[in-house]
Every structure is written in C-alpha cells, then in structure tokens.
Tab-separated table of C-alpha atoms in Angstrom:
chain	number	residue	atom	x	y	z
A	168	HIS	CA	11.851	2.265	-7.632
A	169	ASP	CA	15.356	0.020	-8.058
A	170	PHE	CA	15.242	-0.994	-4.380
A	171	ASN	CA	11.620	-2.644	-4.887
A	172	ASN	CA	12.682	-4.129	-8.197
A	173	LEU	CA	15.733	-5.980	-6.630
A	174	LEU	CA	13.054	-7.136	-3.700
A	175	SER	CA	10.407	-8.204	-6.503
A	176	VAL	CA	13.748	-10.648	-7.677
A	177	ILE	CA	14.765	-11.517	-4.438
A	178	LEU	CA	10.838	-12.579	-3.202
A	179	GLY	CA	9.836	-14.234	-6.926
A	180	TYR	CA	12.880	-16.275	-6.846
A	181	THR	CA	12.718	-17.303	-3.270
A	182	ILE	CA	9.081	-18.095	-3.328
A	183	LEU	CA	9.724	-20.094	-6.809
A	184	ALA	CA	12.674	-22.284	-4.890
A	185	LEU	CA	10.194	-22.853	-1.946
A	186	GLN	CA	7.620	-24.283	-4.524
A	187	ASP	CA	9.989	-27.103	-5.454
A	188	LEU	CA	11.285	-27.951	-1.998
A	189	THR	CA	9.902	-30.249	0.956
A	190	PRO	CA	9.265	-28.104	4.206
A	191	GLY	CA	11.092	-28.975	6.671
A	192	ALA	CA	14.062	-29.385	4.318
A	193	VAL	CA	17.185	-27.718	5.264
A	194	LEU	CA	17.520	-25.799	2.197
A	195	TYR	CA	13.861	-24.990	2.796
A	196	ASP	CA	13.830	-23.539	6.144
A	197	ASP	CA	16.843	-21.018	4.485
A	198	ILE	CA	15.176	-20.368	2.192
A	199	GLN	CA	12.301	-19.220	4.290
A	200	GLU	CA	14.970	-17.082	6.307
A	201	ILE	CA	15.776	-15.212	3.618
A	202	LYS	CA	11.819	-14.298	2.521
A	203	THR	CA	11.025	-13.337	5.935
A	204	ALA	CA	13.847	-10.628	5.280
A	205	ALA	CA	13.271	-9.348	1.992
A	206	GLU	CA	9.386	-8.722	3.436
A	207	ARG	CA	10.758	-7.064	6.461
A	208	ALA	CA	13.297	-5.113	3.637
A	209	ALA	CA	9.671	-4.235	1.492
A	210	ALA	CA	7.390	-3.381	5.054
A	211	LEU	CA	10.518	-0.987	5.069
A	212	THR	CA	10.369	0.720	1.942
A	213	ARG	CA	6.589	0.997	2.371
A	214	GLN	CA	7.797	3.161	5.317
A	215	LEU	CA	10.120	5.223	3.566
A	216	LEU	CA	7.797	5.961	0.988
A	217	ALA	CA	4.805	6.845	2.987
A	218	PHE	CA	6.052	9.356	5.401
A	219	SER	CA	7.975	10.728	2.084
A	220	ARG	CA	4.457	11.553	0.528
A	221	GLN	CA	5.569	8.922	-2.407
A	222	GLN	CA	3.485	5.841	-1.313
A	223	ILE	CA	0.758	4.638	-3.994
A	224	LEU	CA	-2.205	5.396	-2.608
A	225	GLN	CA	-5.717	3.257	-3.534
A	226	PRO	CA	-8.758	5.213	-2.070
A	227	ARG	CA	-12.584	4.816	-1.953
A	228	VAL	CA	-15.217	5.880	-0.193
A	229	VAL	CA	-15.389	4.094	3.285
A	230	ASP	CA	-17.107	3.907	6.791
A	231	LEU	CA	-13.835	4.163	9.048
A	232	ALA	CA	-16.570	2.772	11.471
A	233	GLN	CA	-16.389	-0.433	9.779
A	234	ILE	CA	-12.428	-0.054	9.712
A	235	ILE	CA	-12.236	-0.207	12.573
A	236	MET	CA	-15.108	-2.434	14.280
A	237	GLY	CA	-12.655	-4.896	11.553
A	238	MET	CA	-9.775	-4.435	13.637
A	239	LYS	CA	-10.959	-5.149	17.243
A	240	ALA	CA	-10.177	-8.494	17.679
A	241	MET	CA	-6.486	-7.891	16.249
A	242	LEU	CA	-6.171	-5.264	17.917
A	243	SER	CA	-6.850	-6.744	21.184
A	244	ARG	CA	-4.417	-9.124	20.462
A	245	LEU	CA	-1.882	-6.888	19.583
A	246	ILE	CA	-1.577	-4.438	22.582
A	247	GLY	CA	-2.220	-7.807	24.814
A	248	GLU	CA	-4.617	-8.992	27.916
A	249	ASP	CA	-3.342	-6.001	30.326
A	250	ILE	CA	-4.413	-3.266	28.420
A	251	GLU	CA	-8.394	-2.303	28.210
A	252	LEU	CA	-9.427	-1.432	24.400
A	253	SER	CA	-12.608	0.601	24.179
A	254	THR	CA	-13.802	1.850	20.517
A	255	SER	CA	-17.050	4.495	20.333
A	256	THR	CA	-18.544	6.180	17.519
A	257	THR	CA	-20.893	8.864	16.630
A	258	PRO	CA	-24.401	8.582	14.916
A	259	GLU	CA	-24.208	9.281	11.389
A	260	LEU	CA	-20.381	9.247	10.999
A	261	GLY	CA	-19.770	10.749	7.798
A	262	ARG	CA	-17.441	9.243	4.473
A	263	VAL	CA	-13.585	9.520	3.850
A	264	LEU	CA	-11.780	9.128	1.051
A	265	ALA	CA	-9.117	6.901	2.010
A	266	ASP	CA	-7.252	3.918	0.788
A	267	PRO	CA	-8.248	1.485	4.210
A	268	GLY	CA	-5.298	-0.715	4.140
A	269	GLN	CA	-3.157	2.368	4.677
A	270	ILE	CA	-5.789	3.151	7.311
A	271	GLU	CA	-5.771	0.036	9.110
A	272	GLN	CA	-1.423	0.759	9.228
A	273	VAL	CA	-2.928	3.780	10.794
A	274	VAL	CA	-4.483	2.456	13.533
A	275	MET	CA	-2.048	0.028	13.913
A	276	ASN	CA	1.221	1.989	14.452
A	277	LEU	CA	-1.110	4.109	16.949
A	278	ALA	CA	-2.158	1.154	18.661
A	279	VAL	CA	1.350	-0.329	19.113
A	280	ASN	CA	2.712	3.513	20.307
A	281	ALA	CA	0.134	3.483	22.596
A	282	ARG	CA	0.895	-0.340	23.758
A	283	ASP	CA	4.559	0.807	24.406
A	284	ALA	CA	3.800	3.457	26.755
A	285	MET	CA	1.181	1.282	28.885
A	286	PRO	CA	4.100	-1.248	29.731
A	287	ASP	CA	2.327	-2.017	33.101
A	288	GLY	CA	-0.647	-2.186	31.178
A	289	GLY	CA	-3.843	0.740	31.003
A	290	LYS	CA	-6.647	1.802	28.732
A	291	LEU	CA	-6.616	2.586	24.791
A	292	THR	CA	-9.507	4.368	23.712
A	293	ILE	CA	-10.071	4.937	20.021
A	294	GLU	CA	-13.399	7.464	18.903
A	295	LEU	CA	-14.638	8.448	16.433
A	296	SER	CA	-16.716	11.505	14.991
A	297	ASN	CA	-17.582	14.420	12.626
A	298	VAL	CA	-15.955	18.027	13.139
A	299	GLN	CA	-15.955	20.724	12.263
A	300	LEU	CA	-12.319	22.979	11.719
A	301	ALA	CA	-12.920	26.450	11.849
A	302	PRO	CA	-9.876	28.759	10.575
A	303	THR	CA	-9.418	30.361	13.723
A	304	GLN	CA	-9.536	27.076	15.646
A	305	ALA	CA	-7.130	26.836	18.308
A	306	SER	CA	-6.828	22.994	18.689
A	307	SER	CA	-6.569	22.564	14.455
A	308	PRO	CA	-3.619	20.206	13.529
A	309	LEU	CA	-0.486	22.643	12.550
A	310	GLY	CA	-1.422	23.216	8.527
A	311	ALA	CA	-5.259	21.853	8.784
A	312	VAL	CA	-7.896	23.755	5.898
A	313	PRO	CA	-10.948	24.659	7.371
A	314	GLY	CA	-13.627	22.173	6.642
A	315	ASP	CA	-15.561	19.267	7.597
A	316	TYR	CA	-13.478	16.165	8.878
A	317	VAL	CA	-14.321	12.740	10.299
A	318	MET	CA	-11.972	12.791	13.656
A	319	LEU	CA	-10.369	9.532	14.482
A	320	ALA	CA	-9.066	9.812	17.620
A	321	VAL	CA	-6.398	7.048	19.765
A	322	SER	CA	-5.903	7.883	23.148
A	323	ASP	CA	-3.689	5.554	25.942
A	324	THR	CA	-3.428	6.065	29.729
A	325	GLY	CA	0.732	5.690	29.738
A	326	MET	CA	3.300	7.817	30.612
A	327	GLY	CA	2.871	10.434	28.324
A	328	MET	CA	5.703	12.887	26.665
A	329	ASP	CA	7.112	15.896	27.994
A	330	LEU	CA	7.423	19.113	25.072
A	331	LYS	CA	10.694	18.407	23.715
A	332	THR	CA	9.503	14.599	22.826
A	333	ARG	CA	6.244	15.997	21.372
A	334	ALA	CA	8.065	18.308	19.442
A	335	ARG	CA	10.098	15.853	17.325
A	336	ILE	CA	7.725	12.595	17.581
A	337	PHE	CA	6.872	12.900	13.618
A	338	ASP	CA	10.536	13.284	12.646
A	339	PRO	CA	11.760	10.645	10.593
A	340	PHE	CA	14.212	7.946	12.578
A	341	PHE	CA	13.636	9.820	16.119
A	342	THR	CA	12.377	6.896	18.288
A	343	THR	CA	12.290	7.002	22.263
A	344	LYS	CA	12.722	3.129	22.474
A	345	GLU	CA	15.571	1.407	23.021
A	346	PRO	CA	18.428	0.123	19.916
A	347	GLY	CA	16.593	-2.679	17.617
A	348	LYS	CA	13.060	-1.788	19.426
A	349	GLY	CA	12.040	0.462	16.617
A	350	THR	CA	13.120	2.081	13.063
A	351	GLY	CA	11.565	5.992	14.253
A	352	LEU	CA	9.038	5.839	11.167
A	353	GLY	CA	5.946	4.818	12.941
A	354	LEU	CA	4.650	8.060	13.588
A	355	SER	CA	5.802	9.871	10.459
A	356	THR	CA	4.279	7.329	8.292
A	357	VAL	CA	1.176	8.007	9.951
A	358	LEU	CA	1.429	11.291	9.463
A	359	GLY	CA	2.504	10.943	5.876
A	360	ILE	CA	-0.569	8.337	4.541
A	361	VAL	CA	-2.779	11.058	6.712
A	362	GLN	CA	-1.584	14.120	4.949
A	363	GLN	CA	-1.480	12.438	1.670
A	364	SER	CA	-4.989	11.576	2.116
A	365	GLY	CA	-5.709	14.890	2.314
A	366	GLY	CA	-5.478	15.095	6.011
A	367	ASN	CA	-3.941	16.292	9.127
A	368	VAL	CA	-2.705	14.840	12.802
A	369	SER	CA	-2.600	16.510	15.953
A	370	VAL	CA	-1.003	15.197	19.279
A	371	TYR	CA	-1.723	16.120	22.713
A	372	SER	CA	0.436	14.532	25.323
A	373	GLU	CA	1.772	15.415	29.443
A	374	LEU	CA	4.229	13.452	31.125
A	375	GLY	CA	2.592	10.302	33.730
A	376	ALA	CA	-1.506	11.723	32.266
A	377	GLY	CA	-1.351	9.695	28.246
A	378	THR	CA	-1.534	11.059	25.010
A	379	THR	CA	-4.124	11.619	22.373
A	380	PHE	CA	-3.282	10.985	18.452
A	381	LYS	CA	-6.465	13.281	16.514
A	382	VAL	CA	-6.102	12.372	12.667
A	383	TYR	CA	-8.134	14.253	10.932
A	384	LEU	CA	-9.350	13.336	7.318
A	385	PRO	CA	-11.641	15.794	5.255
A	386	ARG	CA	-15.137	14.227	4.823
A	387	THR	CA	-17.130	13.504	1.419
A	388	ASP	CA	-20.516	13.361	0.601
A	389	ARG	CA	-20.178	10.618	-2.004
A	390	ALA	CA	-21.666	6.930	-1.852
A	391	LEU	CA	-19.843	4.231	0.312
A	392	VAL	CA	-18.368	1.957	-1.773
A	393	ALA	CA	-18.514	-2.022	-1.185
A	394	ALA	CA	-15.360	-3.276	-0.488
A	395	PRO	CA	-13.985	-5.692	-3.307
A	396	GLY	CA	-14.775	-9.330	-3.395
A	397	SER	CA	-12.087	-11.583	-0.818
A	398	GLU	CA	-13.151	-14.471	-2.730
A	399	PRO	CA	-9.599	-16.799	-3.914
A	400	ALA	CA	-9.439	-17.294	-7.327
A	401	ILE	CA	-10.315	-20.936	-8.248
A	402	THR	CA	-7.068	-21.136	-10.179
A	403	LEU	CA	-4.595	-18.453	-10.717
A	404	GLY	CA	-3.227	-19.820	-13.974
A	405	GLY	CA	-4.078	-19.779	-17.271
A	406	THR	CA	-3.483	-19.772	-20.927
A	407	GLU	CA	-3.368	-16.870	-22.174
A	408	THR	CA	-0.354	-14.414	-24.025
A	409	ILE	CA	0.906	-11.823	-22.166
A	410	LEU	CA	3.099	-8.899	-23.157
A	411	LEU	CA	5.446	-8.136	-20.652
A	412	VAL	CA	7.528	-4.526	-20.894
A	413	GLU	CA	10.010	-4.457	-17.994
A	414	ASP	CA	13.518	-2.160	-18.357
A	415	GLU	CA	15.092	-4.171	-15.686
A	416	GLU	CA	16.103	-7.592	-16.915
A	417	GLN	CA	15.991	-9.399	-13.656
A	418	VAL	CA	12.382	-8.594	-12.795
A	419	ARG	CA	11.484	-9.200	-16.261
A	420	VAL	CA	13.192	-12.714	-16.400
A	421	VAL	CA	11.388	-13.512	-12.666
A	422	ALA	CA	8.023	-12.398	-13.610
A	423	SER	CA	8.044	-14.224	-16.895
A	424	ALA	CA	9.138	-17.551	-14.573
A	425	ILE	CA	6.143	-17.010	-12.920
A	426	LEU	CA	3.578	-16.489	-15.619
A	427	ARG	CA	5.145	-19.224	-17.543
A	428	ARG	CA	4.239	-22.468	-15.209
A	429	SER	CA	1.267	-20.861	-14.160
A	430	GLY	CA	0.663	-21.691	-18.083
A	431	TYR	CA	1.016	-18.795	-19.862
A	432	GLN	CA	2.309	-17.768	-22.773
A	433	VAL	CA	4.580	-14.612	-22.225
A	434	LEU	CA	5.924	-12.457	-25.006
A	435	GLU	CA	8.870	-10.163	-23.047
A	436	ALA	CA	10.185	-6.495	-23.868
A	437	SER	CA	12.957	-4.454	-22.788
A	438	ASN	CA	11.135	-1.060	-23.408
A	439	GLY	CA	8.297	0.400	-25.034
A	440	GLU	CA	9.783	0.694	-28.667
A	441	GLU	CA	10.139	-2.729	-28.768
A	442	ALA	CA	6.457	-3.589	-27.347
A	443	LEU	CA	5.194	-1.732	-29.980
A	444	LEU	CA	7.136	-3.494	-32.921
A	445	LEU	CA	4.998	-6.805	-31.194
A	446	LEU	CA	2.193	-4.895	-30.962
A	447	LYS	CA	1.701	-3.762	-34.564
A	448	ASP	CA	2.175	-7.269	-35.890
A	449	SER	CA	-1.449	-8.289	-36.171
A	450	SER	CA	-0.644	-11.900	-36.352
A	451	VAL	CA	0.615	-11.692	-32.686
A	452	LYS	CA	-2.351	-12.313	-30.488
A	453	ILE	CA	-2.242	-11.354	-27.287
A	454	GLU	CA	-4.827	-10.432	-24.362
A	455	LEU	CA	-3.045	-8.624	-21.583
A	456	LEU	CA	-0.240	-5.564	-21.459
A	457	LEU	CA	1.330	-5.895	-18.539
A	458	THR	CA	3.810	-2.740	-18.114
A	459	ASP	CA	6.291	-0.948	-15.673
A	460	VAL	CA	5.251	2.075	-15.146
A	461	VAL	CA	8.941	4.362	-14.710
A	462	MET	CA	10.939	3.380	-17.805
A	463	PRO	CA	13.238	5.201	-20.063
A	464	ARG	CA	12.224	6.723	-23.003
A	465	MET	CA	8.925	5.760	-23.150
A	466	SER	CA	6.819	5.415	-19.848
A	467	GLY	CA	4.570	2.969	-19.230
A	468	ARG	CA	1.864	5.647	-19.651
A	469	LYS	CA	2.969	6.801	-23.349
A	470	LEU	CA	2.797	3.046	-24.255
A	471	ALA	CA	-0.726	2.251	-23.081
A	472	GLU	CA	-1.908	5.775	-25.083
A	473	GLN	CA	0.215	3.822	-28.712
A	474	VAL	CA	-1.704	0.785	-27.300
A	475	ALA	CA	-5.278	2.185	-26.773
A	476	ARG	CA	-4.909	3.348	-31.093
A	477	LEU	CA	-3.242	0.113	-31.693
A	478	ARG	CA	-5.415	-2.264	-29.734
A	479	PRO	CA	-7.830	-1.048	-28.245
A	480	ALA	CA	-9.601	-3.684	-26.467
A	481	LEU	CA	-6.068	-4.649	-25.384
A	482	LYS	CA	-6.590	-5.279	-20.953
A	483	LEU	CA	-3.778	-3.548	-19.461
A	484	LEU	CA	-1.868	-3.657	-16.376
A	485	PHE	CA	0.565	-1.158	-15.015
A	486	ALA	CA	3.247	-2.433	-12.630
A	487	SER	CA	5.239	-0.022	-9.779
A	488	GLY	CA	7.240	0.541	-6.997
A	489	TYR	CA	7.218	4.318	-6.428
A	490	THR	CA	4.763	7.303	-7.737
A	491	ASP	CA	4.457	8.700	-10.845
A	492	ASP	CA	2.693	11.269	-11.968
A	493	ALA	CA	1.691	10.272	-15.455
A	494	VAL	CA	-0.250	7.136	-13.913
A	495	VAL	CA	-0.203	8.016	-10.086
A	496	ARG	CA	-0.829	11.406	-9.652
A	497	HIS	CA	0.749	12.422	-6.639
A	498	GLY	CA	0.997	9.157	-5.422
A	499	VAL	CA	-3.638	8.800	-5.735
A	500	LEU	CA	-4.279	6.195	-8.636
A	501	ASP	CA	-6.927	6.597	-11.549
A	502	ALA	CA	-10.399	5.458	-10.928
A	503	GLY	CA	-10.771	1.949	-13.213
A	504	VAL	CA	-6.285	1.510	-13.475
A	505	ALA	CA	-5.338	-1.898	-12.827
A	506	PHE	CA	-2.489	-1.728	-10.791
A	507	LEU	CA	0.051	-4.003	-9.487
A	508	GLN	CA	2.783	-2.991	-6.473
A	509	LYS	CA	5.985	-3.589	-6.435
A	510	PRO	CA	7.597	-5.709	-4.618
A	511	PHE	CA	5.274	-8.592	-5.906
A	512	THR	CA	5.327	-12.087	-4.735
A	513	PRO	CA	4.712	-14.647	-7.317
A	514	HIS	CA	0.142	-14.986	-5.627
A	515	ALA	CA	0.073	-11.361	-6.162
A	516	LEU	CA	0.930	-11.215	-9.677
A	517	LEU	CA	-0.833	-14.236	-11.065
A	518	SER	CA	-3.973	-13.087	-8.796
A	519	LYS	CA	-3.782	-9.410	-10.628
A	520	VAL	CA	-3.455	-10.977	-13.787
A	521	ARG	CA	-6.030	-13.522	-13.241
A	522	GLN	CA	-8.082	-10.740	-11.951
A	523	VAL	CA	-7.720	-8.255	-15.030
A	524	LEU	CA	-8.168	-11.243	-17.596
A	525	ASP	CA	-11.433	-11.802	-15.913
A	526	ALA	CA	-13.000	-8.719	-15.462
A	527	PRO	CA	-15.763	-7.784	-18.246
A	528	ASP	CA	-14.563	-5.692	-20.538
A	529	PRO	CA	-16.330	-1.754	-19.738
A	530	SER	CA	-16.930	-1.196	-23.946
A	531	HIS	CA	-19.444	-3.960	-23.904
C-alpha cells in the first residue's frame, strides 16, 4: 500500500513534468528514464501482490478463446520467428469468471518461459478445452476442487526440467536464469493469479522432452459480458467539483494538481472526518467523491456508507493499491464499484474520473 502510494507520486510528477518539457531536451530524456524505472517498479509491485494473492482483480464472464485470439499477433512477436505458434480450442468452450488483463498476464508469462526454454527454436502450443476433474483424478493439480473447468494448456518442445527444478518452479524468486535475466516471480505470479481466480495449475515436464503447463479455471453458466468500450474519451478534463480524500499528503497533492490542471475544482480532505464536515455543508456543491480505501480511523468504505445517507446521488470513486476486505472482498472487486488502481498515472486518474462522472445515474 505504502509503496504504491510512493509510486503514484513519482509517476504523477514525472508525467506532469514531461508535459511541460519539449521532447529531445536533455532534461526530458532524463525524466523519461525516471518514468520508465517507476513503471518497472509498479510492474514488480503488481507481481509481488499477485503471487501473495493480494492483487485486486476485476473479473467478468469471458471466453478464453477470444482472449487467446486477441493475443496471437503479440505472442508471435514475443516468441520470435524461430518458434512456431499453434493454437486450438474445443467447440462449445465453456466460459469462466476472470479478470481478462490478468489472464493475459498468465499467458504472457507462460509464453516467455516457453520461449526461454527453446533458445534454438521449436513449437509453442496453446490449447483450450472443457474438462471435468473427478475427486480421484491422478492428473488433477494439488488442491483442485472437483468440478467443471476450462483448461488452458501451454506446451513447448524445449529443454524440459528435472524433478528437482520442477518441485521449486512456483517458489517466489526461484529462477534458473542467469543473474539479471529474470526476477523468479513469473510462475509464482501465474499461480497467484489463477488461485485467486478460483483455479489451479499443474505442470508436466521431462528433461529434453519439453514442458506443459495446464491452467484450470472453474466454468460458469453465466452469460458472456461484453468488454467495456475502449473508445478514447473526447476530453479528459472537466469543470466539476471533486472531493479528494487521501491521508497520504504527497499523493493528495499530486492528484489534486493533476485534476486542477484539467479544469476541475478540487476540495481536499486528509481523512474521513474532514470529508464528512464538507459533505454536511449543503452549500458546498460536490459532484464526485474520490477516496482512498485504506485510511486510519475511517476507511473509504465506512466513509462511503455515511455519504450514502448524506448525499445519496453523489458519485463515488475508490482508489487503492492493496486489497482491503471492506471494498475488495478477498481481492475481488464488488460489481458496480468504480475503482482506480494505484499507482496511477495522470491519464488513468483523469480517464477514470471522467468515466464515473459521465456514467448514467442508476437511480434514474
């Protein structure tokens, strides 16, 4: 939580600084390097949260075949020309409840591992099928609950692994790559994401005979949910009044600066009690409450409950870099909750604020 707050500050100020500089200037290039490093730190934080099952997931009903088809061109570039990519899916493939972005991360990590296991080229195969795991099934992954699953299998024709390596591959920070070539978090991230999604992973490998990872995700009978529209917003700015509640001063200051630069009026509060004083003043016009989730004394959720009584029509946007069971139950976001993941960039903050402000009022 604290680390994501720090990264929000670093990313926020570096991007604001870049907006005021001309590309090509010496200082511009230096600050761009800071931004790149902060983005790498943010990615590492996401991996740490994922393998500890503390990633914040935003699941919806998805078709894994659509996700894989959408990734094919990118995967081909990732693995290189000397590795043949093959995909197949069974007819009537079941649907799963998962965070599409996290599933893409799982496939990417498995594809990168497969590529590294085939330095002289080979074949990468991705297969999708419906499976039913029986209570006594020998090939079931350890700890898997019997039932109906969709299986995502990623196989390579690479060097394979011995039993000793296979026993440790999901351990965080364990890597067989040379220093500087890997964090050892790729497969522990895969396992974390899959288990947090209610599934599990098994691996089969032999030295010289390649490796197959099988990801099992529970099937759902719920209807497929269309992906949210990805059309770019016409404008990210606005003139509305936003009440920003954030106990970390640096985060509050940079978020406020980003919003004000885009035309918004911003009222600031460092805790829930300060926010409630402003909300109780009926002469103060507020269109959006943007609040951190994890705060001392009064959490963002507790504040939202009070707001529902004081100003039922007020739109809410939660921000956090960490799971908190009050808003994010076991890392899975409640349906209909507007959420901004920390660390955020100015673009992510402004996009989310505009999206929430423009959303139709569900009470009408």
